[in-house]
XYZ file of C-alpha atoms in Angstrom:
519
model
C -14.356 -2.247 12.229
C -11.956 -4.737 13.786
C -14.523 -7.611 13.655
C -14.901 -7.242 9.823
C -11.170 -7.150 9.321
C -10.843 -10.357 11.303
C -13.342 -12.015 9.014
C -11.881 -10.558 5.898
C -8.968 -12.951 5.319
C -10.855 -14.627 2.636
C -9.260 -16.507 -0.159
C -9.598 -15.576 -3.742
C -12.946 -17.196 -4.819
C -14.742 -17.154 -8.128
C -18.442 -17.977 -8.363
C -18.979 -20.882 -10.724
C -21.396 -23.594 -11.627
C -21.089 -27.306 -10.927
C -20.300 -29.463 -13.982
C -23.764 -31.020 -14.061
C -25.682 -27.907 -13.304
C -25.368 -25.285 -16.034
C -27.255 -22.035 -16.311
C -28.408 -21.460 -19.918
C -30.466 -18.810 -21.799
C -34.006 -19.113 -23.103
C -34.399 -16.850 -26.128
C -38.074 -15.976 -26.648
C -38.960 -14.018 -29.723
C -42.026 -12.849 -31.689
C -41.375 -11.034 -34.976
C -38.477 -8.781 -34.579
C -38.690 -8.382 -30.742
C -37.119 -10.844 -28.295
C -36.243 -11.299 -24.585
C -33.817 -13.674 -22.875
C -34.393 -15.414 -19.517
C -32.564 -17.778 -17.198
C -33.001 -21.571 -17.411
C -31.258 -24.348 -15.727
C -30.335 -27.568 -17.482
C -28.215 -30.627 -17.058
C -25.677 -31.916 -19.523
C -26.664 -35.450 -18.519
C -29.810 -34.814 -20.544
C -29.669 -33.753 -24.117
C -26.758 -31.092 -24.422
C -27.747 -27.549 -25.541
C -26.135 -25.597 -28.377
C -23.400 -23.240 -27.330
C -24.523 -20.230 -29.525
C -27.822 -18.695 -30.456
C -27.177 -19.231 -34.202
C -26.669 -23.008 -33.719
C -29.837 -23.378 -31.573
C -33.017 -24.688 -33.246
C -36.075 -22.521 -32.995
C -39.380 -24.131 -31.987
C -42.927 -22.701 -31.481
C -43.766 -22.635 -27.817
C -46.973 -24.423 -26.644
C -48.344 -23.190 -23.263
C -49.593 -26.101 -21.275
C -48.861 -24.700 -17.776
C -52.396 -25.882 -16.697
C -51.044 -29.323 -16.445
C -48.194 -31.162 -14.615
C -47.589 -33.634 -17.483
C -47.380 -36.581 -15.277
C -49.348 -38.454 -17.936
C -50.444 -37.822 -21.521
C -54.163 -37.610 -20.779
C -55.919 -34.634 -22.210
C -53.177 -33.680 -24.657
C -53.409 -34.270 -28.357
C -50.055 -35.202 -29.877
C -50.790 -33.045 -32.987
C -50.805 -29.892 -30.741
C -47.177 -30.435 -29.485
C -45.467 -32.459 -32.119
C -42.244 -30.883 -33.258
C -42.695 -27.975 -30.738
C -41.431 -26.712 -27.423
C -43.723 -27.487 -24.522
C -43.993 -25.555 -21.230
C -45.647 -27.220 -18.250
C -45.738 -26.704 -14.514
C -43.399 -28.340 -11.965
C -44.756 -30.679 -9.442
C -45.989 -34.169 -8.324
C -43.951 -36.396 -10.591
C -40.226 -36.343 -11.320
C -38.383 -34.617 -14.214
C -37.752 -37.852 -16.097
C -41.478 -38.862 -16.201
C -42.408 -35.430 -17.521
C -39.634 -35.661 -20.090
C -40.643 -39.165 -21.282
C -44.382 -38.118 -21.548
C -43.340 -34.943 -23.582
C -41.115 -37.182 -25.802
C -43.960 -39.697 -26.386
C -46.140 -36.798 -27.519
C -43.526 -35.667 -30.097
C -42.226 -32.590 -28.411
C -38.687 -31.442 -29.131
C -38.139 -29.390 -26.007
C -39.593 -29.483 -22.524
C -39.605 -26.401 -20.315
C -40.717 -26.787 -16.671
C -42.058 -23.548 -15.075
C -41.205 -23.428 -11.448
C -42.435 -21.336 -8.659
C -39.723 -22.918 -6.515
C -35.972 -22.510 -6.481
C -34.375 -23.573 -9.793
C -32.633 -26.854 -8.914
C -30.680 -29.281 -11.221
C -33.154 -31.374 -13.345
C -31.827 -34.704 -12.288
C -32.878 -38.398 -12.616
C -31.497 -41.886 -12.109
C -28.420 -42.721 -14.370
C -30.551 -45.372 -16.194
C -33.170 -42.838 -17.226
C -30.850 -40.299 -18.809
C -30.364 -42.495 -21.932
C -34.170 -42.845 -22.436
C -34.668 -39.088 -22.949
C -33.413 -37.466 -26.199
C -35.296 -34.107 -26.038
C -33.994 -30.811 -24.412
C -35.106 -30.329 -20.823
C -34.698 -27.183 -18.713
C -36.299 -25.345 -15.791
C -37.406 -21.692 -15.971
C -38.990 -19.372 -13.558
C -42.783 -19.226 -13.795
C -42.729 -15.458 -13.304
C -40.492 -15.189 -16.404
C -42.966 -17.142 -18.470
C -45.882 -14.921 -17.324
C -43.835 -11.893 -18.252
C -43.011 -13.353 -21.668
C -46.593 -14.248 -22.305
C -47.718 -10.770 -21.462
C -45.071 -9.318 -23.687
C -45.456 -11.572 -26.765
C -48.965 -13.298 -26.349
C -49.364 -16.902 -27.357
C -47.273 -16.695 -30.660
C -43.845 -17.237 -29.094
C -40.784 -18.879 -30.658
C -38.045 -20.196 -28.338
C -34.376 -21.178 -28.589
C -32.319 -22.816 -25.893
C -28.579 -22.339 -25.816
C -25.840 -22.645 -23.159
C -22.819 -20.326 -23.754
C -19.566 -21.968 -22.518
C -18.414 -20.941 -19.007
C -15.022 -19.211 -19.271
C -12.553 -19.550 -16.303
C -10.554 -16.500 -17.446
C -12.613 -13.287 -17.049
C -11.746 -9.583 -17.256
C -12.869 -9.261 -13.664
C -9.605 -10.882 -12.609
C -7.717 -7.881 -13.908
C -10.082 -5.522 -12.162
C -9.674 -7.316 -8.854
C -5.833 -7.261 -9.414
C -5.878 -3.601 -10.091
C -7.926 -2.859 -6.981
C -5.657 -4.931 -4.822
C -2.333 -3.533 -6.061
C -3.312 0.014 -6.244
C -4.886 -0.125 -2.769
C -1.773 -1.700 -1.203
C 0.514 0.726 -3.004
C -1.567 3.887 -1.970
C -1.860 2.620 1.546
C 1.819 1.968 1.843
C 2.656 5.387 0.337
C 0.228 7.146 2.647
C 1.696 5.461 5.727
C 5.184 6.623 4.596
C 4.102 10.085 3.979
C 2.321 10.238 7.299
C 5.566 9.096 9.014
C 7.574 11.737 7.174
C 5.220 14.511 8.188
C 5.277 13.167 11.840
C 9.059 13.251 11.983
C 9.291 16.637 10.312
C 6.863 18.108 12.716
C 9.084 16.903 15.598
C 6.699 14.445 17.080
C 8.918 11.927 18.888
C 8.146 8.596 20.327
C 8.012 8.720 24.116
C 7.903 4.986 25.053
C 11.438 3.845 24.173
C 11.698 0.417 22.762
C 7.943 -0.165 22.897
C 7.696 2.103 19.915
C 4.081 3.256 20.634
C 2.886 5.619 17.904
C 1.372 9.041 18.624
C -2.310 9.501 18.845
C -2.760 9.399 15.095
C -1.559 5.816 14.879
C -1.969 2.498 16.662
C 1.105 0.252 16.821
C 1.494 -3.507 17.297
C 4.851 -3.854 19.007
C 4.669 -6.850 21.207
C 4.845 -10.575 19.978
C 2.452 -11.575 22.729
C -0.135 -9.041 21.662
C 0.218 -10.237 18.095
C -0.593 -13.838 19.187
C -3.463 -12.671 21.255
C -4.767 -10.717 18.274
C -4.701 -13.639 15.979
C -6.285 -15.907 18.699
C -9.151 -13.384 18.990
C -9.576 -13.466 15.211
C -9.915 -17.290 15.280
C -12.471 -16.973 18.102
C -14.383 -14.332 16.345
C -14.625 -16.347 13.152
C -15.822 -19.383 14.947
C -18.403 -17.370 16.782
C -19.631 -15.975 13.511
C -20.024 -19.425 12.163
C -22.369 -20.450 14.998
C -24.190 -17.164 15.688
C -23.935 -15.703 12.222
C -27.583 -14.293 12.142
C -26.988 -12.287 15.288
C -23.498 -11.048 14.809
C -23.805 -10.101 11.238
C -25.783 -7.047 11.997
C -23.325 -5.868 14.540
C -20.556 -6.264 11.981
C -22.607 -4.421 9.395
C -23.105 -1.628 11.832
C -19.508 -1.296 12.671
C -18.469 -1.399 8.934
C -20.873 1.568 8.254
C -19.235 3.588 11.057
C -15.611 2.682 10.133
C -16.008 2.954 6.373
C -17.752 6.326 6.644
C -14.902 7.569 8.723
C -12.274 6.085 6.503
C -13.845 7.548 3.387
C -13.780 10.985 5.076
C -10.106 10.618 5.971
C -9.162 9.468 2.493
C -10.939 12.302 0.603
C -9.904 14.847 3.171
C -6.194 13.931 2.724
C -6.664 14.242 -1.046
C -8.158 17.687 -0.694
C -5.581 18.699 1.631
C -2.850 17.517 -0.682
C -4.228 19.435 -3.697
C -4.550 22.508 -1.505
C -8.277 22.782 -1.488
C -9.066 25.700 0.823
C -11.706 25.651 3.549
C -13.966 28.117 5.141
C -14.515 28.084 8.893
C -17.102 29.734 11.191
C -17.644 29.699 14.953
C -20.745 29.133 16.958
C -20.481 29.682 20.697
C -16.622 29.217 20.667
C -16.967 26.021 18.570
C -14.973 26.144 15.253
C -16.556 24.429 12.237
C -15.054 23.793 8.848
C -17.305 24.129 5.903
C -15.295 21.614 3.943
C -15.385 19.016 6.804
C -19.122 19.478 7.226
C -19.937 18.975 3.462
C -17.455 16.115 3.246
C -18.991 14.390 6.219
C -22.469 14.670 4.744
C -21.316 13.061 1.440
C -19.501 10.177 3.219
C -22.374 9.513 5.523
C -24.828 9.642 2.567
C -22.796 7.097 0.584
C -22.588 4.850 3.620
C -26.339 5.097 4.203
C -27.176 4.148 0.609
C -24.899 1.200 0.747
C -26.694 0.043 4.107
C -30.125 0.488 2.561
C -29.358 -1.249 -0.784
C -26.640 -3.697 0.409
C -28.459 -6.702 -0.992
C -29.027 -5.218 -4.465
C -26.294 -7.077 -6.351
C -26.597 -5.467 -9.605
C -24.904 -2.170 -8.715
C -24.304 -1.861 -4.974
C -20.876 -3.683 -5.317
C -19.570 -0.334 -6.630
C -20.157 1.384 -3.292
C -19.016 -1.634 -1.344
C -15.746 -1.627 -3.239
C -15.395 2.175 -2.758
C -15.907 1.902 0.982
C -13.726 -1.156 1.229
C -10.808 0.541 -0.542
C -11.153 3.498 1.804
C -11.311 1.284 4.834
C -8.137 -0.623 3.798
C -6.320 2.608 2.988
C -7.128 4.140 6.294
C -6.305 0.860 8.232
C -2.915 0.688 6.622
C -2.144 4.242 7.425
C -3.500 3.976 11.028
C -2.131 0.656 12.155
C 1.578 0.263 12.165
C 3.918 -2.707 12.753
C 6.855 -1.524 14.676
C 9.512 -3.803 13.296
C 10.129 -6.618 10.739
C 10.033 -9.107 13.589
C 6.496 -8.285 14.275
C 5.612 -8.359 10.610
C 7.018 -11.898 10.244
C 5.215 -13.127 13.303
C 1.934 -11.586 12.392
C 1.943 -12.549 8.670
C 3.074 -16.140 9.367
C 0.298 -16.719 12.003
C -2.279 -15.219 9.592
C -0.935 -17.545 6.742
C -1.622 -20.570 8.888
C -5.027 -19.070 9.919
C -6.025 -18.558 6.274
C -4.924 -22.036 5.071
C -6.488 -23.705 8.125
C -9.970 -22.041 7.685
C -9.988 -22.402 3.873
C -8.503 -25.913 3.303
C -8.903 -27.748 6.660
C -12.319 -26.684 8.043
C -14.270 -28.270 5.115
C -13.532 -31.646 6.705
C -15.338 -30.585 9.973
C -18.379 -28.849 8.559
C -21.611 -30.744 7.677
C -21.904 -29.549 4.056
C -18.189 -29.611 3.269
C -17.870 -25.818 2.813
C -15.222 -24.017 4.652
C -15.936 -21.874 7.588
C -14.200 -18.928 5.947
C -16.444 -19.114 2.846
C -19.690 -19.639 4.855
C -18.965 -16.741 7.239
C -17.687 -14.351 4.472
C -20.492 -15.059 1.881
C -23.272 -15.961 4.342
C -24.620 -19.382 5.273
C -27.119 -19.337 2.402
C -24.870 -17.767 -0.148
C -23.352 -21.041 -1.421
C -26.757 -22.892 -1.349
C -24.786 -25.745 0.222
C -23.361 -26.520 -3.224
C -19.651 -26.476 -3.829
C -17.010 -28.117 -5.851
C -13.779 -27.902 -3.784
C -13.738 -24.145 -2.807
C -15.667 -23.136 -5.814
C -18.904 -21.622 -4.773
C -22.175 -22.313 -6.685
C -24.766 -19.608 -6.652
C -28.363 -20.964 -6.828
C -29.890 -20.008 -10.155
C -33.044 -18.877 -8.396
C -32.302 -15.799 -6.310
C -32.986 -16.534 -2.649
C -34.646 -14.004 -0.206
C -31.905 -11.538 0.517
C -29.609 -13.141 3.195
C -27.180 -10.844 4.959
C -23.519 -11.121 3.859
C -20.562 -9.649 5.720
C -19.106 -6.652 3.937
C -15.602 -7.981 4.020
C -14.843 -8.555 0.387
C -14.100 -6.628 -2.725
C -16.616 -7.827 -5.472
C -16.464 -7.406 -9.236
C -19.031 -8.935 -11.538
C -17.832 -11.606 -14.042
C -18.270 -9.788 -17.403
C -18.243 -12.922 -19.514
C -20.841 -14.933 -17.466
C -23.819 -13.634 -19.448
C -25.932 -16.728 -18.951
C -24.925 -17.056 -15.343
C -25.651 -13.307 -14.622
C -29.170 -13.763 -15.948
C -29.704 -16.431 -13.268
C -27.863 -14.657 -10.464
C -24.987 -12.236 -10.403
C -21.578 -13.955 -10.582
C -18.680 -12.240 -8.833
C -14.934 -12.507 -8.475
C -14.137 -11.621 -4.901
C -11.141 -10.862 -2.839
C -11.210 -10.505 1.055
C -10.033 -7.257 2.650
C -7.537 -9.216 4.653
C -5.698 -10.277 1.484
C -5.060 -6.513 1.019
C -4.592 -5.405 4.529
C -2.375 -8.068 5.917
C 0.476 -7.775 3.207
C -0.268 -4.106 3.102
C 0.869 -3.745 6.726
C 4.274 -5.015 5.710
C 4.313 -2.719 2.621
C 3.440 0.130 4.974
C 6.307 -0.808 7.233
C 8.733 -0.936 4.222
C 7.546 2.525 3.365
C 8.157 3.940 6.780
C 11.562 2.223 6.939
C 12.520 3.999 3.682
C 11.665 7.336 5.434
C 13.750 6.444 8.463
C 16.921 5.646 6.372
C 16.084 8.508 3.918
C 16.049 6.231 0.886
C 15.395 8.460 -2.169
C 14.566 5.440 -4.367
C 12.126 4.004 -1.778
C 13.870 0.548 -2.433
C 11.988 -1.439 0.313
C 8.512 0.090 -0.571
C 8.904 -0.565 -4.365
C 10.361 -4.106 -3.888
C 7.499 -5.110 -1.534
C 4.894 -3.682 -3.882
C 6.300 -5.650 -6.734
C 6.459 -8.739 -4.655
C 2.768 -8.337 -3.789
C 1.862 -8.048 -7.445
C 3.825 -11.204 -8.228
C 2.115 -13.012 -5.371
C -1.265 -12.000 -6.591
C -0.473 -13.170 -10.210
C 0.736 -16.557 -8.853
C -2.554 -16.748 -6.735
C -4.662 -16.263 -9.768
C -2.545 -18.663 -11.916
C -2.933 -21.397 -9.377
C -6.623 -20.761 -9.022
C -7.201 -21.052 -12.708
C -5.075 -24.100 -13.160
C -6.532 -25.979 -10.041
C -10.062 -24.785 -10.639
C -10.564 -23.932 -7.014
C -10.335 -20.959 -4.751
C -7.030 -20.196 -3.026
C -6.045 -18.789 0.305
C -4.212 -15.780 -1.119
C -2.036 -15.262 1.904
C -0.357 -18.640 1.073
C 1.334 -16.888 -1.760
C 1.360 -13.281 -0.801
C 3.124 -13.780 2.668
C 6.196 -15.695 1.327
C 6.530 -13.281 -1.645
C 6.511 -10.052 0.427
C 8.319 -11.363 3.492
C 11.160 -13.125 1.570
C 11.576 -10.144 -0.823
C 11.807 -7.699 2.053
C 14.268 -9.840 3.930
C 16.500 -10.300 0.708
C 16.525 -6.413 0.067
C 17.625 -5.796 3.707
C 20.304 -8.540 3.572
C 21.705 -7.295 0.293
C 21.897 -3.714 1.621
C 23.481 -4.795 4.929
C 20.502 -3.396 6.921
C 18.967 -6.541 8.184
C 19.723 -5.802 11.881
C 18.092 -2.316 11.691
C 15.216 -3.616 9.585
C 14.469 -6.461 11.934
C 14.586 -4.370 15.110
C 13.154 -1.038 13.906
C 13.248 0.332 17.467
C 12.885 3.883 18.436
C 16.569 4.305 19.531
C 17.895 2.923 16.286
C 15.370 4.915 14.207
C 16.542 8.186 15.874
C 20.160 7.270 14.902
C 19.117 6.673 11.348
C 17.399 9.991 10.930
C 19.916 12.072 13.012
C 21.630 14.720 10.863
């Protein structure tokens, strides 16, 4: 799953709408029953009410048999003081609006079989129109007509878009808990390894045993980051080919990681297992059942990966398991390697988020386009804020490299297309590798209070809080490593300096480690 990790260093991004393109709600009722549908309007036209109670209700007149490019064939008495729905096409929005206004209509709905785009016009034409105008999906109108018949009443309203959403707290909880558990697991694994008498055999290289992979050479770290940059650029140019390879790798890696995580929990709580032999091959009943469950979860995700309404739960579950297993399996041998790796990745994150928009055709950063898919943003952005098209596009493959949580307060926006708060796996894994090193160092020096581990976890929490604060104040996505790396690295260095252990913390070699744990 290395490829997906390389692409997972995504900044914190919140899906939002452009200022002049608001998703709103069409409330259709008949008697005591009602349904609500997505519409798209433009504040440059007549603004809509913010609440349902404040919105004015109008009878809806079905005139989808005409394009309303002129008033021929329509009697004003039929539409005066009412809402009128017509079909999109041929003439522009302002012409339709002016014709509807001349007939006495109070609201114009344009039913569209195409993508719902911003109903725009020349600046000089906005002032001429004083009726409400919005686009709706034609299929939604057909559904409403089938449900309510011809006697429909409509209200249009646009709930305000809130920057602060409870999904922020959920994303924060997922990130902090995953980093904390991953660091703790790495320390516990190191403690068990030392207690079992497994010793490093490569001297200062500090290669881990077969259960771990270690980054111990600055040159290898530089090569690793360079490969990440190359992979990201390749994904940008050959996305539609490589995305399926990354998805396949993610399925294999996440299923294995989920198995490792659940198996470790079952082992910790002392869940017994039955074994049997077939032709001298030993099989564990627990392992077989657990493997079946993990593979099934991964297969369900793979089949329904483009179903936004609920599949994010499985993606987050698999993502958490992957991050935990990665932090336990990959170890950084000393603080020097941690500083080099995190510093390079900070530059990587900032460059691909903030600098690359100046080189792309649509002004969207390479990081965003690769992580969310070339079609995910609809080539509409405001800074690094991503605008989801109101009309769902045909499912486009997206890399499974982010934690996703729906925006709970974006009711109108979710009717048009699910809005998510997202955080890249890399923003968990990269600082998490330093947290894991701190946890292992606590084991080496036999720190009962786990001072390095606890301090680094708190620093990560503060870094995440600052990331969210800057994002909300600036109104644009942020490269989270810009804040997480300084917080975690500086905090760890200060703790080591105050305790007089900087030399040992910096080097972290096998020789020094054996001295520290010697009785």
